[in-house]
PDB file of C-alpha atoms in Angstrom:
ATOM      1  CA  UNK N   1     -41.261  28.850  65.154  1.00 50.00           C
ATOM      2  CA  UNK N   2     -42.611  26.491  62.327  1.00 69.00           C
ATOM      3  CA  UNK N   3     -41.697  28.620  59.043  1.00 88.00           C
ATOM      4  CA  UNK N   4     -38.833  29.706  57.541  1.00 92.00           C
ATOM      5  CA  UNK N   5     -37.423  33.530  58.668  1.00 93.00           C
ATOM      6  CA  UNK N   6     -34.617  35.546  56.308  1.00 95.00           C
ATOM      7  CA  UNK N   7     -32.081  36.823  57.640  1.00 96.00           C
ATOM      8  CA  UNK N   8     -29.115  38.735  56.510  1.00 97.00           C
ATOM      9  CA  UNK N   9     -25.927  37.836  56.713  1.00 98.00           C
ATOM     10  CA  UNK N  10     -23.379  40.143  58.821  1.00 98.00           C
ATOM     11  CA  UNK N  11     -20.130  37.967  58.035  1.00 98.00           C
ATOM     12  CA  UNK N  12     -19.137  34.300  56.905  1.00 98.00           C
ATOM     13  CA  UNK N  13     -15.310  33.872  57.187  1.00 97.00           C
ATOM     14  CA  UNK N  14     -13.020  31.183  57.022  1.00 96.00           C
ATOM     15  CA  UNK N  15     -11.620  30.200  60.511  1.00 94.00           C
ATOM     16  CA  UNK N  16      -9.488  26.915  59.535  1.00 89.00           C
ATOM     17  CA  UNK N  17      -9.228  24.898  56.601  1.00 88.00           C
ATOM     18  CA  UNK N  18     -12.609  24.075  55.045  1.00 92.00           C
ATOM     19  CA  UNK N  19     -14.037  25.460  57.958  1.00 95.00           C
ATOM     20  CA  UNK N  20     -16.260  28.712  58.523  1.00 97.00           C
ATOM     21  CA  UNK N  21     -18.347  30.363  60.659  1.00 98.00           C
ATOM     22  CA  UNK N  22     -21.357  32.707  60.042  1.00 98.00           C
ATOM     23  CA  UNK N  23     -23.140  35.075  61.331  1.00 98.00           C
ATOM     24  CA  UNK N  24     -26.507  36.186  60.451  1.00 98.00           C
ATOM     25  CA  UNK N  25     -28.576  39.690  62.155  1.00 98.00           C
ATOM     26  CA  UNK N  26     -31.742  39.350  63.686  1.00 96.00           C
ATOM     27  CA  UNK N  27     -33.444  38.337  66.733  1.00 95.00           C
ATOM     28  CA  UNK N  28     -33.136  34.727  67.331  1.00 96.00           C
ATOM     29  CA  UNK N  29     -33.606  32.312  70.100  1.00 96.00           C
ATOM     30  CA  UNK N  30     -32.515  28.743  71.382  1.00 97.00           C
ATOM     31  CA  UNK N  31     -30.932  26.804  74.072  1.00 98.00           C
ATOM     32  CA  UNK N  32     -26.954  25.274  74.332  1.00 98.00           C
ATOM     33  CA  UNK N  33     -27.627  22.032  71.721  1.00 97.00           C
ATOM     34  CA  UNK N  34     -30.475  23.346  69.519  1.00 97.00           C
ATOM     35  CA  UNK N  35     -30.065  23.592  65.838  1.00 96.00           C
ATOM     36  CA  UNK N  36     -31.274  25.415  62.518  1.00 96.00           C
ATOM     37  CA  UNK N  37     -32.128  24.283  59.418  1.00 94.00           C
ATOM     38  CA  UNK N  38     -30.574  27.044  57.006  1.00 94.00           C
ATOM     39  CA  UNK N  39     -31.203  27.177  53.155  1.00 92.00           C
ATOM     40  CA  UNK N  40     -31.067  29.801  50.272  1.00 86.00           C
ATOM     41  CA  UNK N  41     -32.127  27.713  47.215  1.00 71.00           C
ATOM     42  CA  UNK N  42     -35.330  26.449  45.592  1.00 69.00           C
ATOM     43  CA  UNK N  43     -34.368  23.474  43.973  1.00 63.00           C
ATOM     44  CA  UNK N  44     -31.568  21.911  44.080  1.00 70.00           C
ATOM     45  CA  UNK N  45     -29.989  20.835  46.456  1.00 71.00           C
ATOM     46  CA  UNK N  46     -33.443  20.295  47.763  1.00 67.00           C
ATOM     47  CA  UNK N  47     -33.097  19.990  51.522  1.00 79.00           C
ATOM     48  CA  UNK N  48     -32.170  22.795  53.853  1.00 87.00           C
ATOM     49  CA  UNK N  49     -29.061  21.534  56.534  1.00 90.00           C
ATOM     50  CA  UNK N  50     -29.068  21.251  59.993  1.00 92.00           C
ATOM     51  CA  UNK N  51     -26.595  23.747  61.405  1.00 95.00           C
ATOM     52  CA  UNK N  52     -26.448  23.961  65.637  1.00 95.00           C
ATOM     53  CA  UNK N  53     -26.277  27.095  67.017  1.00 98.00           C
ATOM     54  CA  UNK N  54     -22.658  28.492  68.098  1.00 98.00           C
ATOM     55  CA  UNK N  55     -23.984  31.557  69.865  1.00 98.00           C
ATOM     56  CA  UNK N  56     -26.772  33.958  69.994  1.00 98.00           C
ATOM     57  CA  UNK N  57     -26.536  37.277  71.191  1.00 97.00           C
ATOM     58  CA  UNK N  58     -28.390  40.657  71.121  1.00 95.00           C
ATOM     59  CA  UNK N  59     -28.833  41.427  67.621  1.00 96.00           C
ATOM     60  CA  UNK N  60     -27.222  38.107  65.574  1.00 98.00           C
ATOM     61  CA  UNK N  61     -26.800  34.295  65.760  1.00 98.00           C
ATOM     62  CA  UNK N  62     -23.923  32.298  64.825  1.00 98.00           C
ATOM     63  CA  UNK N  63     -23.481  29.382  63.003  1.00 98.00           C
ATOM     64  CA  UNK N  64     -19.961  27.118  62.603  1.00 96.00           C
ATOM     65  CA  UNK N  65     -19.509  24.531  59.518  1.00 95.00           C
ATOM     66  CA  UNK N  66     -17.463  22.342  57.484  1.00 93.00           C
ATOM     67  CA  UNK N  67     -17.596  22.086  54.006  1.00 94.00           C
ATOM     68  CA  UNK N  68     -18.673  18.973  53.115  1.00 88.00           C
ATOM     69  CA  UNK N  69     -20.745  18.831  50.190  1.00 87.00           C
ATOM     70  CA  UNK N  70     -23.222  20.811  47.785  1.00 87.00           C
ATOM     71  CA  UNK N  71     -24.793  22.658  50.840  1.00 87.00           C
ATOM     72  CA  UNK N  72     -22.562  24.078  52.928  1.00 91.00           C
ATOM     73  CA  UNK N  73     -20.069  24.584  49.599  1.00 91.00           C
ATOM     74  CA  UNK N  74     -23.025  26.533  48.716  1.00 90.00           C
ATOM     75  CA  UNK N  75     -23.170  28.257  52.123  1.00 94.00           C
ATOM     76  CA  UNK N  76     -19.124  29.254  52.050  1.00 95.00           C
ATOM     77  CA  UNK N  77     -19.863  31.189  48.816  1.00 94.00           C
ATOM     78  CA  UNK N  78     -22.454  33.778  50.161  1.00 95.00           C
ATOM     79  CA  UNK N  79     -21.159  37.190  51.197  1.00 96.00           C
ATOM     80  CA  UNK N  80     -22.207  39.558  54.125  1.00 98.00           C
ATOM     81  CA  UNK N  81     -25.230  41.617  52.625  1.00 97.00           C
ATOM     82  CA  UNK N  82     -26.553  38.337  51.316  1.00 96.00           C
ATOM     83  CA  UNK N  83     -29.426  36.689  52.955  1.00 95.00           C
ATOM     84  CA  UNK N  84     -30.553  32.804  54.108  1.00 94.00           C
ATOM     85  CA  UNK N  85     -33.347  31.020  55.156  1.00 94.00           C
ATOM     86  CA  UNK N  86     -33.705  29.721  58.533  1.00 95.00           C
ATOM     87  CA  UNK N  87     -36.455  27.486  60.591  1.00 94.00           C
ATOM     88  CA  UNK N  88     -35.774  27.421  64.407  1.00 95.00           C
ATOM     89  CA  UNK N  89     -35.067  26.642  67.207  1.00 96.00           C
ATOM     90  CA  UNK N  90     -35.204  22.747  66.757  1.00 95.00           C
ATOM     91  CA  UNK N  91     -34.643  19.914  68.719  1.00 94.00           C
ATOM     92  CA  UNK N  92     -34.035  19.340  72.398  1.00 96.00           C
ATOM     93  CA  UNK N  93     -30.729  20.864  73.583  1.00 97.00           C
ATOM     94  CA  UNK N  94     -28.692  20.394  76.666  1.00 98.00           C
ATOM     95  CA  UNK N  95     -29.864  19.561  80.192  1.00 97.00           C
ATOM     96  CA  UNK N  96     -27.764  21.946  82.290  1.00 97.00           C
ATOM     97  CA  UNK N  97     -28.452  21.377  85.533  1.00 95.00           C
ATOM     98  CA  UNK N  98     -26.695  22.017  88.657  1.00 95.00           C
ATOM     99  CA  UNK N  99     -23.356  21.511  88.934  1.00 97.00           C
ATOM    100  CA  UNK N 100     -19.778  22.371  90.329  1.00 97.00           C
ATOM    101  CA  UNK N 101     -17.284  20.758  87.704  1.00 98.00           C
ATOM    102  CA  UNK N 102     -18.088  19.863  84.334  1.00 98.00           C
ATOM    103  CA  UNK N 103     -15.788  19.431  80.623  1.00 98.00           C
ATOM    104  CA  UNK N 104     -17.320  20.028  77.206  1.00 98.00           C
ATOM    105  CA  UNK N 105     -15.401  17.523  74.952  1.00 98.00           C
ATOM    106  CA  UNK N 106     -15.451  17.982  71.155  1.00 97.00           C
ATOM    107  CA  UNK N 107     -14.247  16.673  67.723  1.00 95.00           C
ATOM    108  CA  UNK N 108     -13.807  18.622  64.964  1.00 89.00           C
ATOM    109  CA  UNK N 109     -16.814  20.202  64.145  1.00 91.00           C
ATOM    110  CA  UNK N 110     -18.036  19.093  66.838  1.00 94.00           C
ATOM    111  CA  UNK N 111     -16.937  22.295  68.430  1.00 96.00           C
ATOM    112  CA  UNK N 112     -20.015  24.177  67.031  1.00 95.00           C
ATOM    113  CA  UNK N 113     -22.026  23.974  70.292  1.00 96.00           C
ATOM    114  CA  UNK N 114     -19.494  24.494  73.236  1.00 98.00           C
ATOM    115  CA  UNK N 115     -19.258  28.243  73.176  1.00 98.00           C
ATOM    116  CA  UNK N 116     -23.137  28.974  73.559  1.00 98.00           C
ATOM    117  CA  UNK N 117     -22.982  26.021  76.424  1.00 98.00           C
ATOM    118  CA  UNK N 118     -19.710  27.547  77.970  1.00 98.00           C
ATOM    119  CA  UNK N 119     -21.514  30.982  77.966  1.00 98.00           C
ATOM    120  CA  UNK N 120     -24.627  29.517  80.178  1.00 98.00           C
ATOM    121  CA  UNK N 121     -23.109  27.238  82.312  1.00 97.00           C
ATOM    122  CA  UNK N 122     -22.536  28.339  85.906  1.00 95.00           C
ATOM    123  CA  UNK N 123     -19.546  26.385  87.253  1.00 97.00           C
ATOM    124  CA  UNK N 124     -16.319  25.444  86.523  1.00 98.00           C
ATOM    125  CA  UNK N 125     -15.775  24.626  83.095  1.00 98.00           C
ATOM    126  CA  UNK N 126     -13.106  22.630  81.187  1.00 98.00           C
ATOM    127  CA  UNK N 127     -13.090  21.909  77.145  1.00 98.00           C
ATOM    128  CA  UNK N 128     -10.977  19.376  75.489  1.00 98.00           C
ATOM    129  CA  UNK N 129     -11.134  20.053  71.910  1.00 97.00           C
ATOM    130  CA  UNK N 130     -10.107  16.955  69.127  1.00 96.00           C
ATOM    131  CA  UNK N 131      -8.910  18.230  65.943  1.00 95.00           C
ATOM    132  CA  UNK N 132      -7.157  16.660  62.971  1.00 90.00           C
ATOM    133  CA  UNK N 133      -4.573  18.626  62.183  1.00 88.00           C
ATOM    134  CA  UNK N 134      -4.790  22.179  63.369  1.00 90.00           C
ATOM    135  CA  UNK N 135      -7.029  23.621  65.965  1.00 94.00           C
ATOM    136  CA  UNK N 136      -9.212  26.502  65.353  1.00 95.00           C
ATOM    137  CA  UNK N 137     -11.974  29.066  66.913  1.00 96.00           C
ATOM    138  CA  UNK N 138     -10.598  28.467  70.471  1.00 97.00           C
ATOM    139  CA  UNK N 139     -10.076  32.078  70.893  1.00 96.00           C
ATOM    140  CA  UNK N 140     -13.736  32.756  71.154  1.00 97.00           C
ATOM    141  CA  UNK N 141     -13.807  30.360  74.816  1.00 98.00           C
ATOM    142  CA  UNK N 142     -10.665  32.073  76.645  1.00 97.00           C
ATOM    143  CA  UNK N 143     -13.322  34.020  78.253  1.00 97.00           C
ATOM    144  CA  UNK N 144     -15.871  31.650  79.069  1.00 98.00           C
ATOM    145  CA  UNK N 145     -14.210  28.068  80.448  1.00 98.00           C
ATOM    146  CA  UNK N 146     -11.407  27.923  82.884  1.00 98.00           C
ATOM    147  CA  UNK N 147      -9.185  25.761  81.368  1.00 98.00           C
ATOM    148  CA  UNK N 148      -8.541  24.686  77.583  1.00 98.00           C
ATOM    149  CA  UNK N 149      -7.029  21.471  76.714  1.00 98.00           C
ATOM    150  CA  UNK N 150      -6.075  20.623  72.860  1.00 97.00           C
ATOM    151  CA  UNK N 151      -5.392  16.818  70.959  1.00 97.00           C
ATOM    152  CA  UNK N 152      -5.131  16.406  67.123  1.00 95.00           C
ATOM    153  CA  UNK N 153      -4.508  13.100  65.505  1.00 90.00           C
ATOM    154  CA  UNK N 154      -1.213  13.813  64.203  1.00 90.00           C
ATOM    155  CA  UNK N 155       0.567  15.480  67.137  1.00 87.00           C
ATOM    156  CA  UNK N 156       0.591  18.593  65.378  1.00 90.00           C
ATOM    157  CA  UNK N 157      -1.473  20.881  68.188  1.00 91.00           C
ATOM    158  CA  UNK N 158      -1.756  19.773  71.763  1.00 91.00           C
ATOM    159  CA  UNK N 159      -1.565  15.656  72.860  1.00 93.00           C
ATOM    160  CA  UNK N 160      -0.810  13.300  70.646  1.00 95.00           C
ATOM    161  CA  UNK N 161      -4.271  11.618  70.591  1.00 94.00           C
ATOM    162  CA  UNK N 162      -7.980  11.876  71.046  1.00 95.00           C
ATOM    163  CA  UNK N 163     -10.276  13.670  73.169  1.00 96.00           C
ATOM    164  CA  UNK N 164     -10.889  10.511  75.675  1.00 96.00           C
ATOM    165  CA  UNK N 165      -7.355   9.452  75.741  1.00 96.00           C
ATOM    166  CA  UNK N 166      -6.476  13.210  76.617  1.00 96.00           C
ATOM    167  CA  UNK N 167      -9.054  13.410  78.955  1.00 97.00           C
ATOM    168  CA  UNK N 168      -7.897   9.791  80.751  1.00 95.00           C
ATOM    169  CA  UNK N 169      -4.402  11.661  80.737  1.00 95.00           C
ATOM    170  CA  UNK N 170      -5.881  14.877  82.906  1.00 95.00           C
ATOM    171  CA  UNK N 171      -7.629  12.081  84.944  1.00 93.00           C
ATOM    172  CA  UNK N 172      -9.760  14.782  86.407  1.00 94.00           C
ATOM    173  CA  UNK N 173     -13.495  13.816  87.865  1.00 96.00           C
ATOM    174  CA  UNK N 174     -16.232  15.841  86.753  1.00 98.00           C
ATOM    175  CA  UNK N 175     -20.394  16.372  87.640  1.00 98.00           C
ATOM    176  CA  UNK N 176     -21.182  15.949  84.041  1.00 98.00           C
ATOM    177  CA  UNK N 177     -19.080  15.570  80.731  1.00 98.00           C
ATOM    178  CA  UNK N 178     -21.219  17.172  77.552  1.00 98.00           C
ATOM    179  CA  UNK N 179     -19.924  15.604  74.042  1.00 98.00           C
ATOM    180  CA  UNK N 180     -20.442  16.337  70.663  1.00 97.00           C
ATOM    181  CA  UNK N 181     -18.433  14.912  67.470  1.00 95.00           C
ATOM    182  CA  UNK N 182     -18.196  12.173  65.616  1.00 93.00           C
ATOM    183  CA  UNK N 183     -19.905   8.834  66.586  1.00 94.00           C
ATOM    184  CA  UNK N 184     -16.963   6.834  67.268  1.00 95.00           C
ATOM    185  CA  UNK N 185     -15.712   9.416  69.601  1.00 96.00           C
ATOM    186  CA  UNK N 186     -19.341   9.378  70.978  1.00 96.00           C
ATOM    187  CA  UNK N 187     -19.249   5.354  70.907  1.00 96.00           C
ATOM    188  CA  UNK N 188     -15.805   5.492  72.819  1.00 96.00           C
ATOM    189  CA  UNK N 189     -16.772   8.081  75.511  1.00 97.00           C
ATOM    190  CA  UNK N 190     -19.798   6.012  76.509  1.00 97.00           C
ATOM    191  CA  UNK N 191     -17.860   2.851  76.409  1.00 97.00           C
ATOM    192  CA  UNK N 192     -15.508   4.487  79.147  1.00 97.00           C
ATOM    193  CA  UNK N 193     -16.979   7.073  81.150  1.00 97.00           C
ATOM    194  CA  UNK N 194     -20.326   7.127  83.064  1.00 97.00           C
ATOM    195  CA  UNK N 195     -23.329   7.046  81.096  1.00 97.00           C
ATOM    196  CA  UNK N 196     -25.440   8.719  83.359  1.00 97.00           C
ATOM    197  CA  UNK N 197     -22.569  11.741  83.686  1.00 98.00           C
ATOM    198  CA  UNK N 198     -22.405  12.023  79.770  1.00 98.00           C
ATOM    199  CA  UNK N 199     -24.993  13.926  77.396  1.00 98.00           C
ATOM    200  CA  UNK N 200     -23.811  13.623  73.678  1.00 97.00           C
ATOM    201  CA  UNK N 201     -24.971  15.415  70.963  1.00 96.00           C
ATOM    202  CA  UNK N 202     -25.442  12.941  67.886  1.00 92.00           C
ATOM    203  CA  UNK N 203     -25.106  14.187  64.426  1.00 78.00           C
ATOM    204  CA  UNK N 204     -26.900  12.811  61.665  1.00 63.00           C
ATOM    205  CA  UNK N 205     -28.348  13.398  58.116  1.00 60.00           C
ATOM    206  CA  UNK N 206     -31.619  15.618  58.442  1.00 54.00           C
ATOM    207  CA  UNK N 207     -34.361  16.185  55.498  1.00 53.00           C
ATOM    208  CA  UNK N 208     -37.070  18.328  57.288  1.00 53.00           C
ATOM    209  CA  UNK N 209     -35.607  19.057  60.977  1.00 51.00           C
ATOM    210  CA  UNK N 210     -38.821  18.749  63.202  1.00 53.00           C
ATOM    211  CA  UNK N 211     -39.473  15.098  63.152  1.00 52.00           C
ATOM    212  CA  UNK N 212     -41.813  14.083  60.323  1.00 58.00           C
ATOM    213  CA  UNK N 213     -39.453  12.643  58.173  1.00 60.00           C
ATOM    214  CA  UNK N 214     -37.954   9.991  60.132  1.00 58.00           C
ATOM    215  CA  UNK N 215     -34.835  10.264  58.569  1.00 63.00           C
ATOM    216  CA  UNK N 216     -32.575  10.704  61.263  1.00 79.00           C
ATOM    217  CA  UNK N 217     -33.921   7.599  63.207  1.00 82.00           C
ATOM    218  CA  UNK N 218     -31.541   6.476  66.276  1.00 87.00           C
ATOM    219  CA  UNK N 219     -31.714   3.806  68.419  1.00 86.00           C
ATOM    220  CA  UNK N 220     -32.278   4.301  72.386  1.00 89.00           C
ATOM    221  CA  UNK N 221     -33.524   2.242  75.200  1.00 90.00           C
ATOM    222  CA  UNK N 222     -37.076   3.890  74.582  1.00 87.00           C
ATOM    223  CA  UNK N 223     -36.661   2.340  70.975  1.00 87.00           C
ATOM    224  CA  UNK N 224     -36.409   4.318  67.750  1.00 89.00           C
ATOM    225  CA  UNK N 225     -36.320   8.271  68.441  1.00 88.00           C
ATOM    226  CA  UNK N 226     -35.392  10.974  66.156  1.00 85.00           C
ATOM    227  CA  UNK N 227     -32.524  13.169  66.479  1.00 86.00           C
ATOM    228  CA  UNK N 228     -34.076  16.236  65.165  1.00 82.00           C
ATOM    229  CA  UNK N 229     -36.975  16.181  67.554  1.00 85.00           C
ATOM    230  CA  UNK N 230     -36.439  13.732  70.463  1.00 90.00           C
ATOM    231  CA  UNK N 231     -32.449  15.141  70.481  1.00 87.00           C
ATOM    232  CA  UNK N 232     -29.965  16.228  69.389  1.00 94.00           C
ATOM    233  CA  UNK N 233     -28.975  15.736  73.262  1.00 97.00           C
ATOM    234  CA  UNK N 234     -29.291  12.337  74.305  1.00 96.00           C
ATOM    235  CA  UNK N 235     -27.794  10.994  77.871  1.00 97.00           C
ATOM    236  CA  UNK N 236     -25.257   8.317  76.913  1.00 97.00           C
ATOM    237  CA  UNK N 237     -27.443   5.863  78.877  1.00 96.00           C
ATOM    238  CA  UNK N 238     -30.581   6.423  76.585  1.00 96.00           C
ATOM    239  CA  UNK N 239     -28.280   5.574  73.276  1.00 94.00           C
ATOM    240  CA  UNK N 240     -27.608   2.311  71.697  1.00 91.00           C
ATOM    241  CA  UNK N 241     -24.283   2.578  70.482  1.00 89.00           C
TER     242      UNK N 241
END
């Protein structure tokens, strides 16, 4: 897909504080770790924002947030009826591969991807979800992963603590651990765990999506890649954290 599709929107609610999730009717496609870029304005702000996909099913795709500025301030505002802009898939998503045992681990937002992921993995399937205060869309995974273990910062849901030290608590092995959140929870996952068993899914500021701008430029062992187009799914071995 290389131009921009509209698409109405079916529902955009609030599911936690400053935090909402959309969905948007049409036929759509992508793999576990692909993104959109989604926009509804001409001018201002000028560039669209990368949202990854949260699930796709017959007749809709899905789409989690945080409000964190003009954009997605602008996004929380639109009603169902209304209609966006969106250019996708994008990026490279998860590798899935074969596997008996594996736990999605997320911060914050970083809970966007796991639920598409959950839905096409074949194996036994564990999430640890970080949170800062309160957790939220967890319902949606009761279904899909086998076990669900909760942390928040300030004790106030689940363990006292963060997604690795939770996940050092369980002190369960696993095939492959797939990560998405902020990058110091990225930094300290790949500082502790086995780089080779751990795909993280970086975020970072996007202008155009597919590569041209270079303005999500990330350091790997191959040298400077983009996370738009060479990512957002990087092993933890190719990054340099």
């Amino acid at each position: 897909m290389n131009k921009y599709q509209k698409g109405q929107i079916i529902s955009n609610e609030p599911i936690g504080s400053g935090v909402y999730l959309i969905k948007i009717a049409g036929s759509y496609q992508g793999d576990p770790g692909q993104f959109y870029m989604l926009r509804d304005w001409q001018t201002d702000p000028i560039l669209s924002r990368p949202l990854g996909i949260v699930d796709i099913e017959e007749d809709s795709i899905s789409f989690l947030y945080m409000v964190v500025g003009r954009g997605t301030d602008h996004f929380s505002k639109k009603k169902a009826g209304e209609y966006l802009e969106l250019l996708g898939p994008l990026g490279k998503g998860f590798d899935l591969g074969d596997h008996k045992k594996v736990a999605l681990a997320s911060g914050a937002a970083g809970l966007a991807p796991m639920l598409y992921l959950a839905k096409k993995l074949n194996c036994q399937v564990d999430l640890y979800a970080g949170f800062r205060d309160y957790d939220f869309f967890l319902d949606a995974f009761k279904d899909h992963v086998d076990n669900i273990y909760i942390s928040s910062d300030n004790g106030k849901v689940g363990f006292h603590g963060n997604v690795l030290q939770l996940m050092e608590e369980k002190g369960q092995d696993y095939d492959m651990v797939f990560a998405c959140g902020p990058m110091p929870m990225l930094r300290a996952m790949a500082a502790n765990l086995d780089q080779d068993k751990l795909q993280v899914s970086l975020e970072a500021r996007m202008a155009c999506g597919f590569g041209v701008c270079l303005g999500c430029a990330v350091e790997t062992t191959q040298g400077i890649q983009r996370v738009c187009h060479d990512g957002p799914v990087f092993y933890a071995s190719e990054v340099v954290f």
